[in-house]
PDB file of C-alpha atoms in Angstrom:
ATOM      1  CA  MET A 698      16.771  12.215  47.668  1.00 35.00           C
ATOM      2  CA  PHE A 699      18.536   9.165  47.521  1.00 38.00           C
ATOM      3  CA  SER A 700      15.324   6.997  47.862  1.00 40.00           C
ATOM      4  CA  GLN A 701      13.882   8.667  44.771  1.00 43.00           C
ATOM      5  CA  THR A 702      16.841   7.650  42.631  1.00 44.00           C
ATOM      6  CA  ASN A 703      16.645   4.011  44.006  1.00 45.00           C
ATOM      7  CA  THR A 704      12.917   3.780  43.114  1.00 47.00           C
ATOM      8  CA  GLY A 705      13.455   5.166  39.737  1.00 50.00           C
ATOM      9  CA  THR A 706      16.049   2.248  39.035  1.00 69.00           C
ATOM     10  CA  ILE A 707      13.740  -0.158  40.255  1.00 67.00           C
ATOM     11  CA  GLU A 708      11.003   1.172  38.101  1.00 66.00           C
ATOM     12  CA  ASP A 709      13.599   1.274  35.331  1.00 70.00           C
ATOM     13  CA  GLU A 710      14.343  -2.397  35.659  1.00 76.00           C
ATOM     14  CA  ALA A 711      10.794  -3.418  35.889  1.00 73.00           C
ATOM     15  CA  ALA A 712      10.123  -1.474  32.476  1.00 70.00           C
ATOM     16  CA  ILE A 713      13.238  -3.259  31.087  1.00 77.00           C
ATOM     17  CA  ARG A 714      12.009  -6.656  32.552  1.00 77.00           C
ATOM     18  CA  ARG A 715       8.541  -5.850  30.815  1.00 75.00           C
ATOM     19  CA  ILE A 716      10.122  -5.082  27.583  1.00 75.00           C
ATOM     20  CA  HIS A 717      12.282  -8.308  27.518  1.00 75.00           C
ATOM     21  CA  GLU A 718       9.322 -10.391  28.313  1.00 76.00           C
ATOM     22  CA  LEU A 719       7.006  -8.831  25.562  1.00 74.00           C
ATOM     23  CA  ALA A 720       9.531  -8.148  22.949  1.00 74.00           C
ATOM     24  CA  PRO A 721       9.357 -11.790  21.461  1.00 79.00           C
ATOM     25  CA  ALA A 722       5.504 -11.451  21.172  1.00 79.00           C
ATOM     26  CA  VAL A 723       5.774  -7.913  19.750  1.00 79.00           C
ATOM     27  CA  ASN A 724       8.442  -9.080  17.189  1.00 79.00           C
ATOM     28  CA  GLY A 725       6.332 -12.173  16.429  1.00 82.00           C
ATOM     29  CA  ALA A 726       3.332 -10.032  15.828  1.00 82.00           C
ATOM     30  CA  LEU A 727       5.340  -7.585  13.659  1.00 83.00           C
ATOM     31  CA  PHE A 728       6.461 -10.517  11.604  1.00 85.00           C
ATOM     32  CA  GLN A 729       2.926 -11.767  10.959  1.00 84.00           C
ATOM     33  CA  ILE A 730       1.609  -8.258  10.060  1.00 84.00           C
ATOM     34  CA  LYS A 731       4.696  -7.835   7.611  1.00 86.00           C
ATOM     35  CA  LYS A 732       3.856 -11.380   6.146  1.00 84.00           C
ATOM     36  CA  GLN A 733       0.071 -10.197   5.462  1.00 81.00           C
ATOM     37  CA  ALA A 734       1.490  -6.841   4.100  1.00 83.00           C
ATOM     38  CA  GLU A 735       3.618  -8.497   1.554  1.00 83.00           C
ATOM     39  CA  SER A 736       0.508 -10.135  -0.052  1.00 78.00           C
ATOM     40  CA  GLY A 737      -1.296  -6.796   0.130  1.00 75.00           C
ATOM     41  CA  ARG A 738      -4.060  -7.894   2.709  1.00 80.00           C
ATOM     42  CA  THR A 739      -4.833  -4.589   4.267  1.00 84.00           C
ATOM     43  CA  ASP A 740      -7.870  -5.518   6.180  1.00 85.00           C
ATOM     44  CA  ARG A 741      -5.978  -8.231   8.005  1.00 86.00           C
ATOM     45  CA  CYS A 742      -2.967  -5.965   8.616  1.00 85.00           C
ATOM     46  CA  GLU A 743      -5.143  -3.080   9.881  1.00 86.00           C
ATOM     47  CA  ALA A 744      -6.767  -5.451  12.438  1.00 85.00           C
ATOM     48  CA  SER A 745      -3.483  -6.895  13.517  1.00 85.00           C
ATOM     49  CA  ALA A 746      -2.115  -3.615  13.745  1.00 86.00           C
ATOM     50  CA  LYS A 747      -4.690  -2.207  15.900  1.00 87.00           C
ATOM     51  CA  CYS A 748      -4.599  -5.110  18.274  1.00 84.00           C
ATOM     52  CA  LEU A 749      -0.761  -4.890  18.668  1.00 83.00           C
ATOM     53  CA  LYS A 750      -0.776  -1.143  19.214  1.00 83.00           C
ATOM     54  CA  GLU A 751      -3.439  -1.513  21.825  1.00 83.00           C
ATOM     55  CA  ALA A 752      -1.319  -4.317  23.703  1.00 80.00           C
ATOM     56  CA  ILE A 753       1.713  -2.321  23.496  1.00 79.00           C
ATOM     57  CA  LYS A 754      -0.295   0.721  25.080  1.00 79.00           C
ATOM     58  CA  SER A 755      -1.856  -1.392  27.638  1.00 75.00           C
ATOM     59  CA  ALA A 756       1.456  -2.908  28.820  1.00 72.00           C
ATOM     60  CA  LYS A 757       2.692   0.387  30.174  1.00 73.00           C
ATOM     61  CA  LEU A 758       6.095   0.185  28.658  1.00 72.00           C
ATOM     62  CA  PRO A 759       8.366   3.097  28.247  1.00 76.00           C
ATOM     63  CA  LYS A 760       7.390   5.797  25.911  1.00 79.00           C
ATOM     64  CA  ASP A 761      10.453   5.485  23.608  1.00 81.00           C
ATOM     65  CA  TYR A 762       9.870   1.586  23.172  1.00 78.00           C
ATOM     66  CA  THR A 763       6.181   2.235  22.372  1.00 81.00           C
ATOM     67  CA  ASP A 764       7.057   4.964  19.951  1.00 86.00           C
ATOM     68  CA  GLU A 765       9.439   2.794  18.117  1.00 86.00           C
ATOM     69  CA  ALA A 766       7.034  -0.117  18.115  1.00 84.00           C
ATOM     70  CA  THR A 767       4.162   1.952  16.651  1.00 87.00           C
ATOM     71  CA  GLY A 768       6.518   3.398  14.135  1.00 90.00           C
ATOM     72  CA  ALA A 769       7.645  -0.151  12.932  1.00 88.00           C
ATOM     73  CA  VAL A 770       3.814  -0.986  12.578  1.00 89.00           C
ATOM     74  CA  ASP A 771       2.914   2.241  10.718  1.00 90.00           C
ATOM     75  CA  ALA A 772       5.904   1.548   8.289  1.00 91.00           C
ATOM     76  CA  ILE A 773       4.440  -1.827   7.555  1.00 89.00           C
ATOM     77  CA  MET A 774       1.110  -0.669   7.152  1.00 91.00           C
ATOM     78  CA  LEU A 775       2.455   2.000   4.610  1.00 92.00           C
ATOM     79  CA  GLN A 776       4.100  -0.850   2.679  1.00 90.00           C
ATOM     80  CA  ALA A 777       0.765  -3.025   2.984  1.00 91.00           C
ATOM     81  CA  PHE A 778      -1.340  -0.121   1.526  1.00 93.00           C
ATOM     82  CA  MET A 779       1.375   0.764  -1.256  1.00 92.00           C
ATOM     83  CA  LYS A 780       1.471  -2.802  -2.425  1.00 91.00           C
ATOM     84  CA  ALA A 781      -2.345  -3.277  -2.335  1.00 92.00           C
ATOM     85  CA  THR A 782      -2.692   0.149  -4.293  1.00 93.00           C
ATOM     86  CA  SER A 783      -0.235  -1.251  -6.902  1.00 92.00           C
ATOM     87  CA  ILE A 784      -1.983  -4.517  -7.250  1.00 93.00           C
ATOM     88  CA  ALA A 785      -5.295  -2.877  -7.761  1.00 93.00           C
ATOM     89  CA  SER A 786      -4.185  -0.313 -10.286  1.00 94.00           C
ATOM     90  CA  ARG A 787      -2.430  -2.935 -12.237  1.00 93.00           C
ATOM     91  CA  ALA A 788      -5.616  -5.106 -12.139  1.00 94.00           C
ATOM     92  CA  ALA A 789      -7.585  -1.938 -13.405  1.00 92.00           C
ATOM     93  CA  ILE A 790      -5.260  -1.419 -16.337  1.00 92.00           C
ATOM     94  CA  GLU A 791      -5.565  -5.093 -17.161  1.00 92.00           C
ATOM     95  CA  ALA A 792      -9.372  -5.017 -17.019  1.00 91.00           C
ATOM     96  CA  ALA A 793      -9.415  -2.028 -19.249  1.00 89.00           C
ATOM     97  CA  MET A 794      -7.285  -3.532 -21.699  1.00 88.00           C
ATOM     98  CA  GLU A 795      -9.737  -6.681 -21.852  1.00 88.00           C
ATOM     99  CA  ASP A 796     -12.697  -4.413 -22.183  1.00 86.00           C
ATOM    100  CA  GLU A 797     -14.068  -5.310 -19.095  1.00 88.00           C
ATOM    101  CA  ILE A 798     -15.594  -2.042 -17.790  1.00 88.00           C
ATOM    102  CA  GLU A 799     -17.441  -3.191 -14.705  1.00 91.00           C
ATOM    103  CA  ARG A 800     -14.267  -5.011 -13.394  1.00 92.00           C
ATOM    104  CA  ARG A 801     -12.210  -1.955 -14.209  1.00 92.00           C
ATOM    105  CA  ALA A 802     -14.513   0.343 -12.418  1.00 91.00           C
ATOM    106  CA  MET A 803     -14.411  -1.823  -9.207  1.00 94.00           C
ATOM    107  CA  LYS A 804     -10.598  -2.086  -9.387  1.00 93.00           C
ATOM    108  CA  ILE A 805     -10.132   1.835  -9.786  1.00 93.00           C
ATOM    109  CA  LYS A 806     -12.412   2.251  -6.698  1.00 94.00           C
ATOM    110  CA  GLU A 807     -10.441  -0.270  -4.752  1.00 94.00           C
ATOM    111  CA  ALA A 808      -7.043   1.418  -5.798  1.00 94.00           C
ATOM    112  CA  ARG A 809      -8.539   4.825  -4.789  1.00 94.00           C
ATOM    113  CA  GLU A 810      -9.451   3.325  -1.483  1.00 94.00           C
ATOM    114  CA  LYS A 811      -5.947   1.786  -0.984  1.00 93.00           C
ATOM    115  CA  LEU A 812      -4.412   4.931  -2.034  1.00 94.00           C
ATOM    116  CA  ALA A 813      -6.194   6.964   0.729  1.00 94.00           C
ATOM    117  CA  GLY A 814      -4.904   4.322   3.027  1.00 92.00           C
ATOM    118  CA  ALA A 815      -1.290   4.889   1.874  1.00 92.00           C
ATOM    119  CA  ILE A 816      -1.621   8.583   2.197  1.00 94.00           C
ATOM    120  CA  ARG A 817      -2.929   8.209   5.592  1.00 92.00           C
ATOM    121  CA  TYR A 818       0.222   6.402   6.578  1.00 91.00           C
ATOM    122  CA  LYS A 819       2.312   9.122   4.894  1.00 92.00           C
ATOM    123  CA  ALA A 820       3.041   7.679   1.632  1.00 92.00           C
ATOM    124  CA  PRO A 821       5.591   9.778  -0.578  1.00 94.00           C
ATOM    125  CA  GLU A 822       4.035  12.440  -2.940  1.00 94.00           C
ATOM    126  CA  GLU A 823       5.941  10.637  -5.956  1.00 95.00           C
ATOM    127  CA  PHE A 824       3.818   7.393  -5.168  1.00 94.00           C
ATOM    128  CA  ARG A 825       0.621   9.146  -5.159  1.00 94.00           C
ATOM    129  CA  ARG A 826       1.380  10.799  -8.548  1.00 94.00           C
ATOM    130  CA  LYS A 827       2.467   7.516 -10.034  1.00 94.00           C
ATOM    131  CA  CYS A 828      -0.781   5.700  -8.850  1.00 93.00           C
ATOM    132  CA  GLU A 829      -2.931   8.637 -10.196  1.00 93.00           C
ATOM    133  CA  ARG A 830      -1.197   8.178 -13.734  1.00 93.00           C
ATOM    134  CA  MET A 831      -1.845   4.501 -13.398  1.00 92.00           C
ATOM    135  CA  LEU A 832      -5.538   5.191 -12.822  1.00 91.00           C
ATOM    136  CA  GLU A 833      -5.721   7.780 -15.645  1.00 92.00           C
ATOM    137  CA  THR A 834      -4.270   5.159 -17.873  1.00 89.00           C
ATOM    138  CA  ALA A 835      -6.810   2.770 -16.803  1.00 88.00           C
ATOM    139  CA  LEU A 836      -9.784   5.221 -17.183  1.00 88.00           C
ATOM    140  CA  PHE A 837      -8.732   6.047 -20.653  1.00 85.00           C
ATOM    141  CA  SER A 838      -8.082   2.436 -21.878  1.00 79.00           C
ATOM    142  CA  GLY A 839     -10.799   0.134 -23.176  1.00 70.00           C
ATOM    143  CA  GLY A 840     -14.340   0.540 -23.850  1.00 64.00           C
ATOM    144  CA  VAL A 841     -13.867   2.127 -27.361  1.00 62.00           C
ATOM    145  CA  LYS A 842     -15.000   0.157 -30.199  1.00 65.00           C
ATOM    146  CA  ALA A 843     -15.098   1.225 -33.851  1.00 61.00           C
ATOM    147  CA  LYS A 844     -16.378  -0.636 -36.783  1.00 71.00           C
ATOM    148  CA  GLY A 845     -13.747  -0.699 -39.510  1.00 67.00           C
ATOM    149  CA  PRO A 846     -10.456   1.179 -39.748  1.00 69.00           C
ATOM    150  CA  THR A 847      -9.883   4.398 -37.727  1.00 68.00           C
ATOM    151  CA  ARG A 848      -7.205   7.105 -37.920  1.00 66.00           C
ATOM    152  CA  ALA A 849      -5.411   5.708 -34.820  1.00 61.00           C
ATOM    153  CA  LYS A 850      -5.789   1.958 -36.180  1.00 63.00           C
ATOM    154  CA  PRO A 851      -5.963   1.934 -40.012  1.00 62.00           C
ATOM    155  CA  GLY A 852      -7.151  -1.128 -41.488  1.00 59.00           C
ATOM    156  CA  ASP A 853      -4.733  -3.556 -43.599  1.00 56.00           C
ATOM    157  CA  MET A 854      -6.084  -1.941 -47.019  1.00 53.00           C
ATOM    158  CA  LEU A 855      -5.391   1.476 -46.026  1.00 51.00           C
ATOM    159  CA  MET A 856      -1.841   0.255 -44.681  1.00 53.00           C
ATOM    160  CA  GLU A 857      -1.136  -1.334 -48.120  1.00 56.00           C
ATOM    161  CA  ASP A 858      -2.204   1.790 -49.926  1.00 56.00           C
ATOM    162  CA  MET A 859       0.135   4.021 -47.969  1.00 55.00           C
ATOM    163  CA  ALA A 860       2.861   1.635 -48.345  1.00 55.00           C
ATOM    164  CA  GLY A 861       2.284   1.336 -51.950  1.00 55.00           C
ATOM    165  CA  ALA A 862       2.204   5.054 -52.343  1.00 56.00           C
ATOM    166  CA  GLU A 863       5.387   5.659 -50.421  1.00 59.00           C
ATOM    167  CA  LEU A 864       7.111   3.016 -52.703  1.00 55.00           C
ATOM    168  CA  ALA A 865       5.851   4.902 -55.895  1.00 57.00           C
ATOM    169  CA  GLN A 866       7.474   8.057 -54.543  1.00 63.00           C
ATOM    170  CA  ALA A 867      10.846   6.670 -53.823  1.00 54.00           C
TER     171      ALA A 867
END
């Protein structure tokens, strides 16, 4: 029984040594992934995160350390997808306001793909709802052209007539 405890401590010391050896590399990789995430580059983030997760698993580190590192990677990936979704949604709204229907459609598609990635990494429900509203705004904006004044946008002459009528009543 004494020998089992002794080998257990030797294995623990070896695991701690492996953690100390790999910690700088893991932290550096996390920093690089975070840097890419801030710019919304989800494709690069996913590739880097996959490599880092595989390296952590293959190093045979203790489960609590691997779980903690994997959780940190997943949190960074969530931020990356949320940032990319926000960027694409805003670009879709801008394209709609500029009446660029094709670009609007591309950005809406991109935003939906990024939103699916954010949901995969457990994005909050409130974020999903906000993104859906932004995409609806983009869908309902632009692409409508009317010759002459409309009820929503009366022409200058109609506005002058209305202003004159109000003054006459007063």
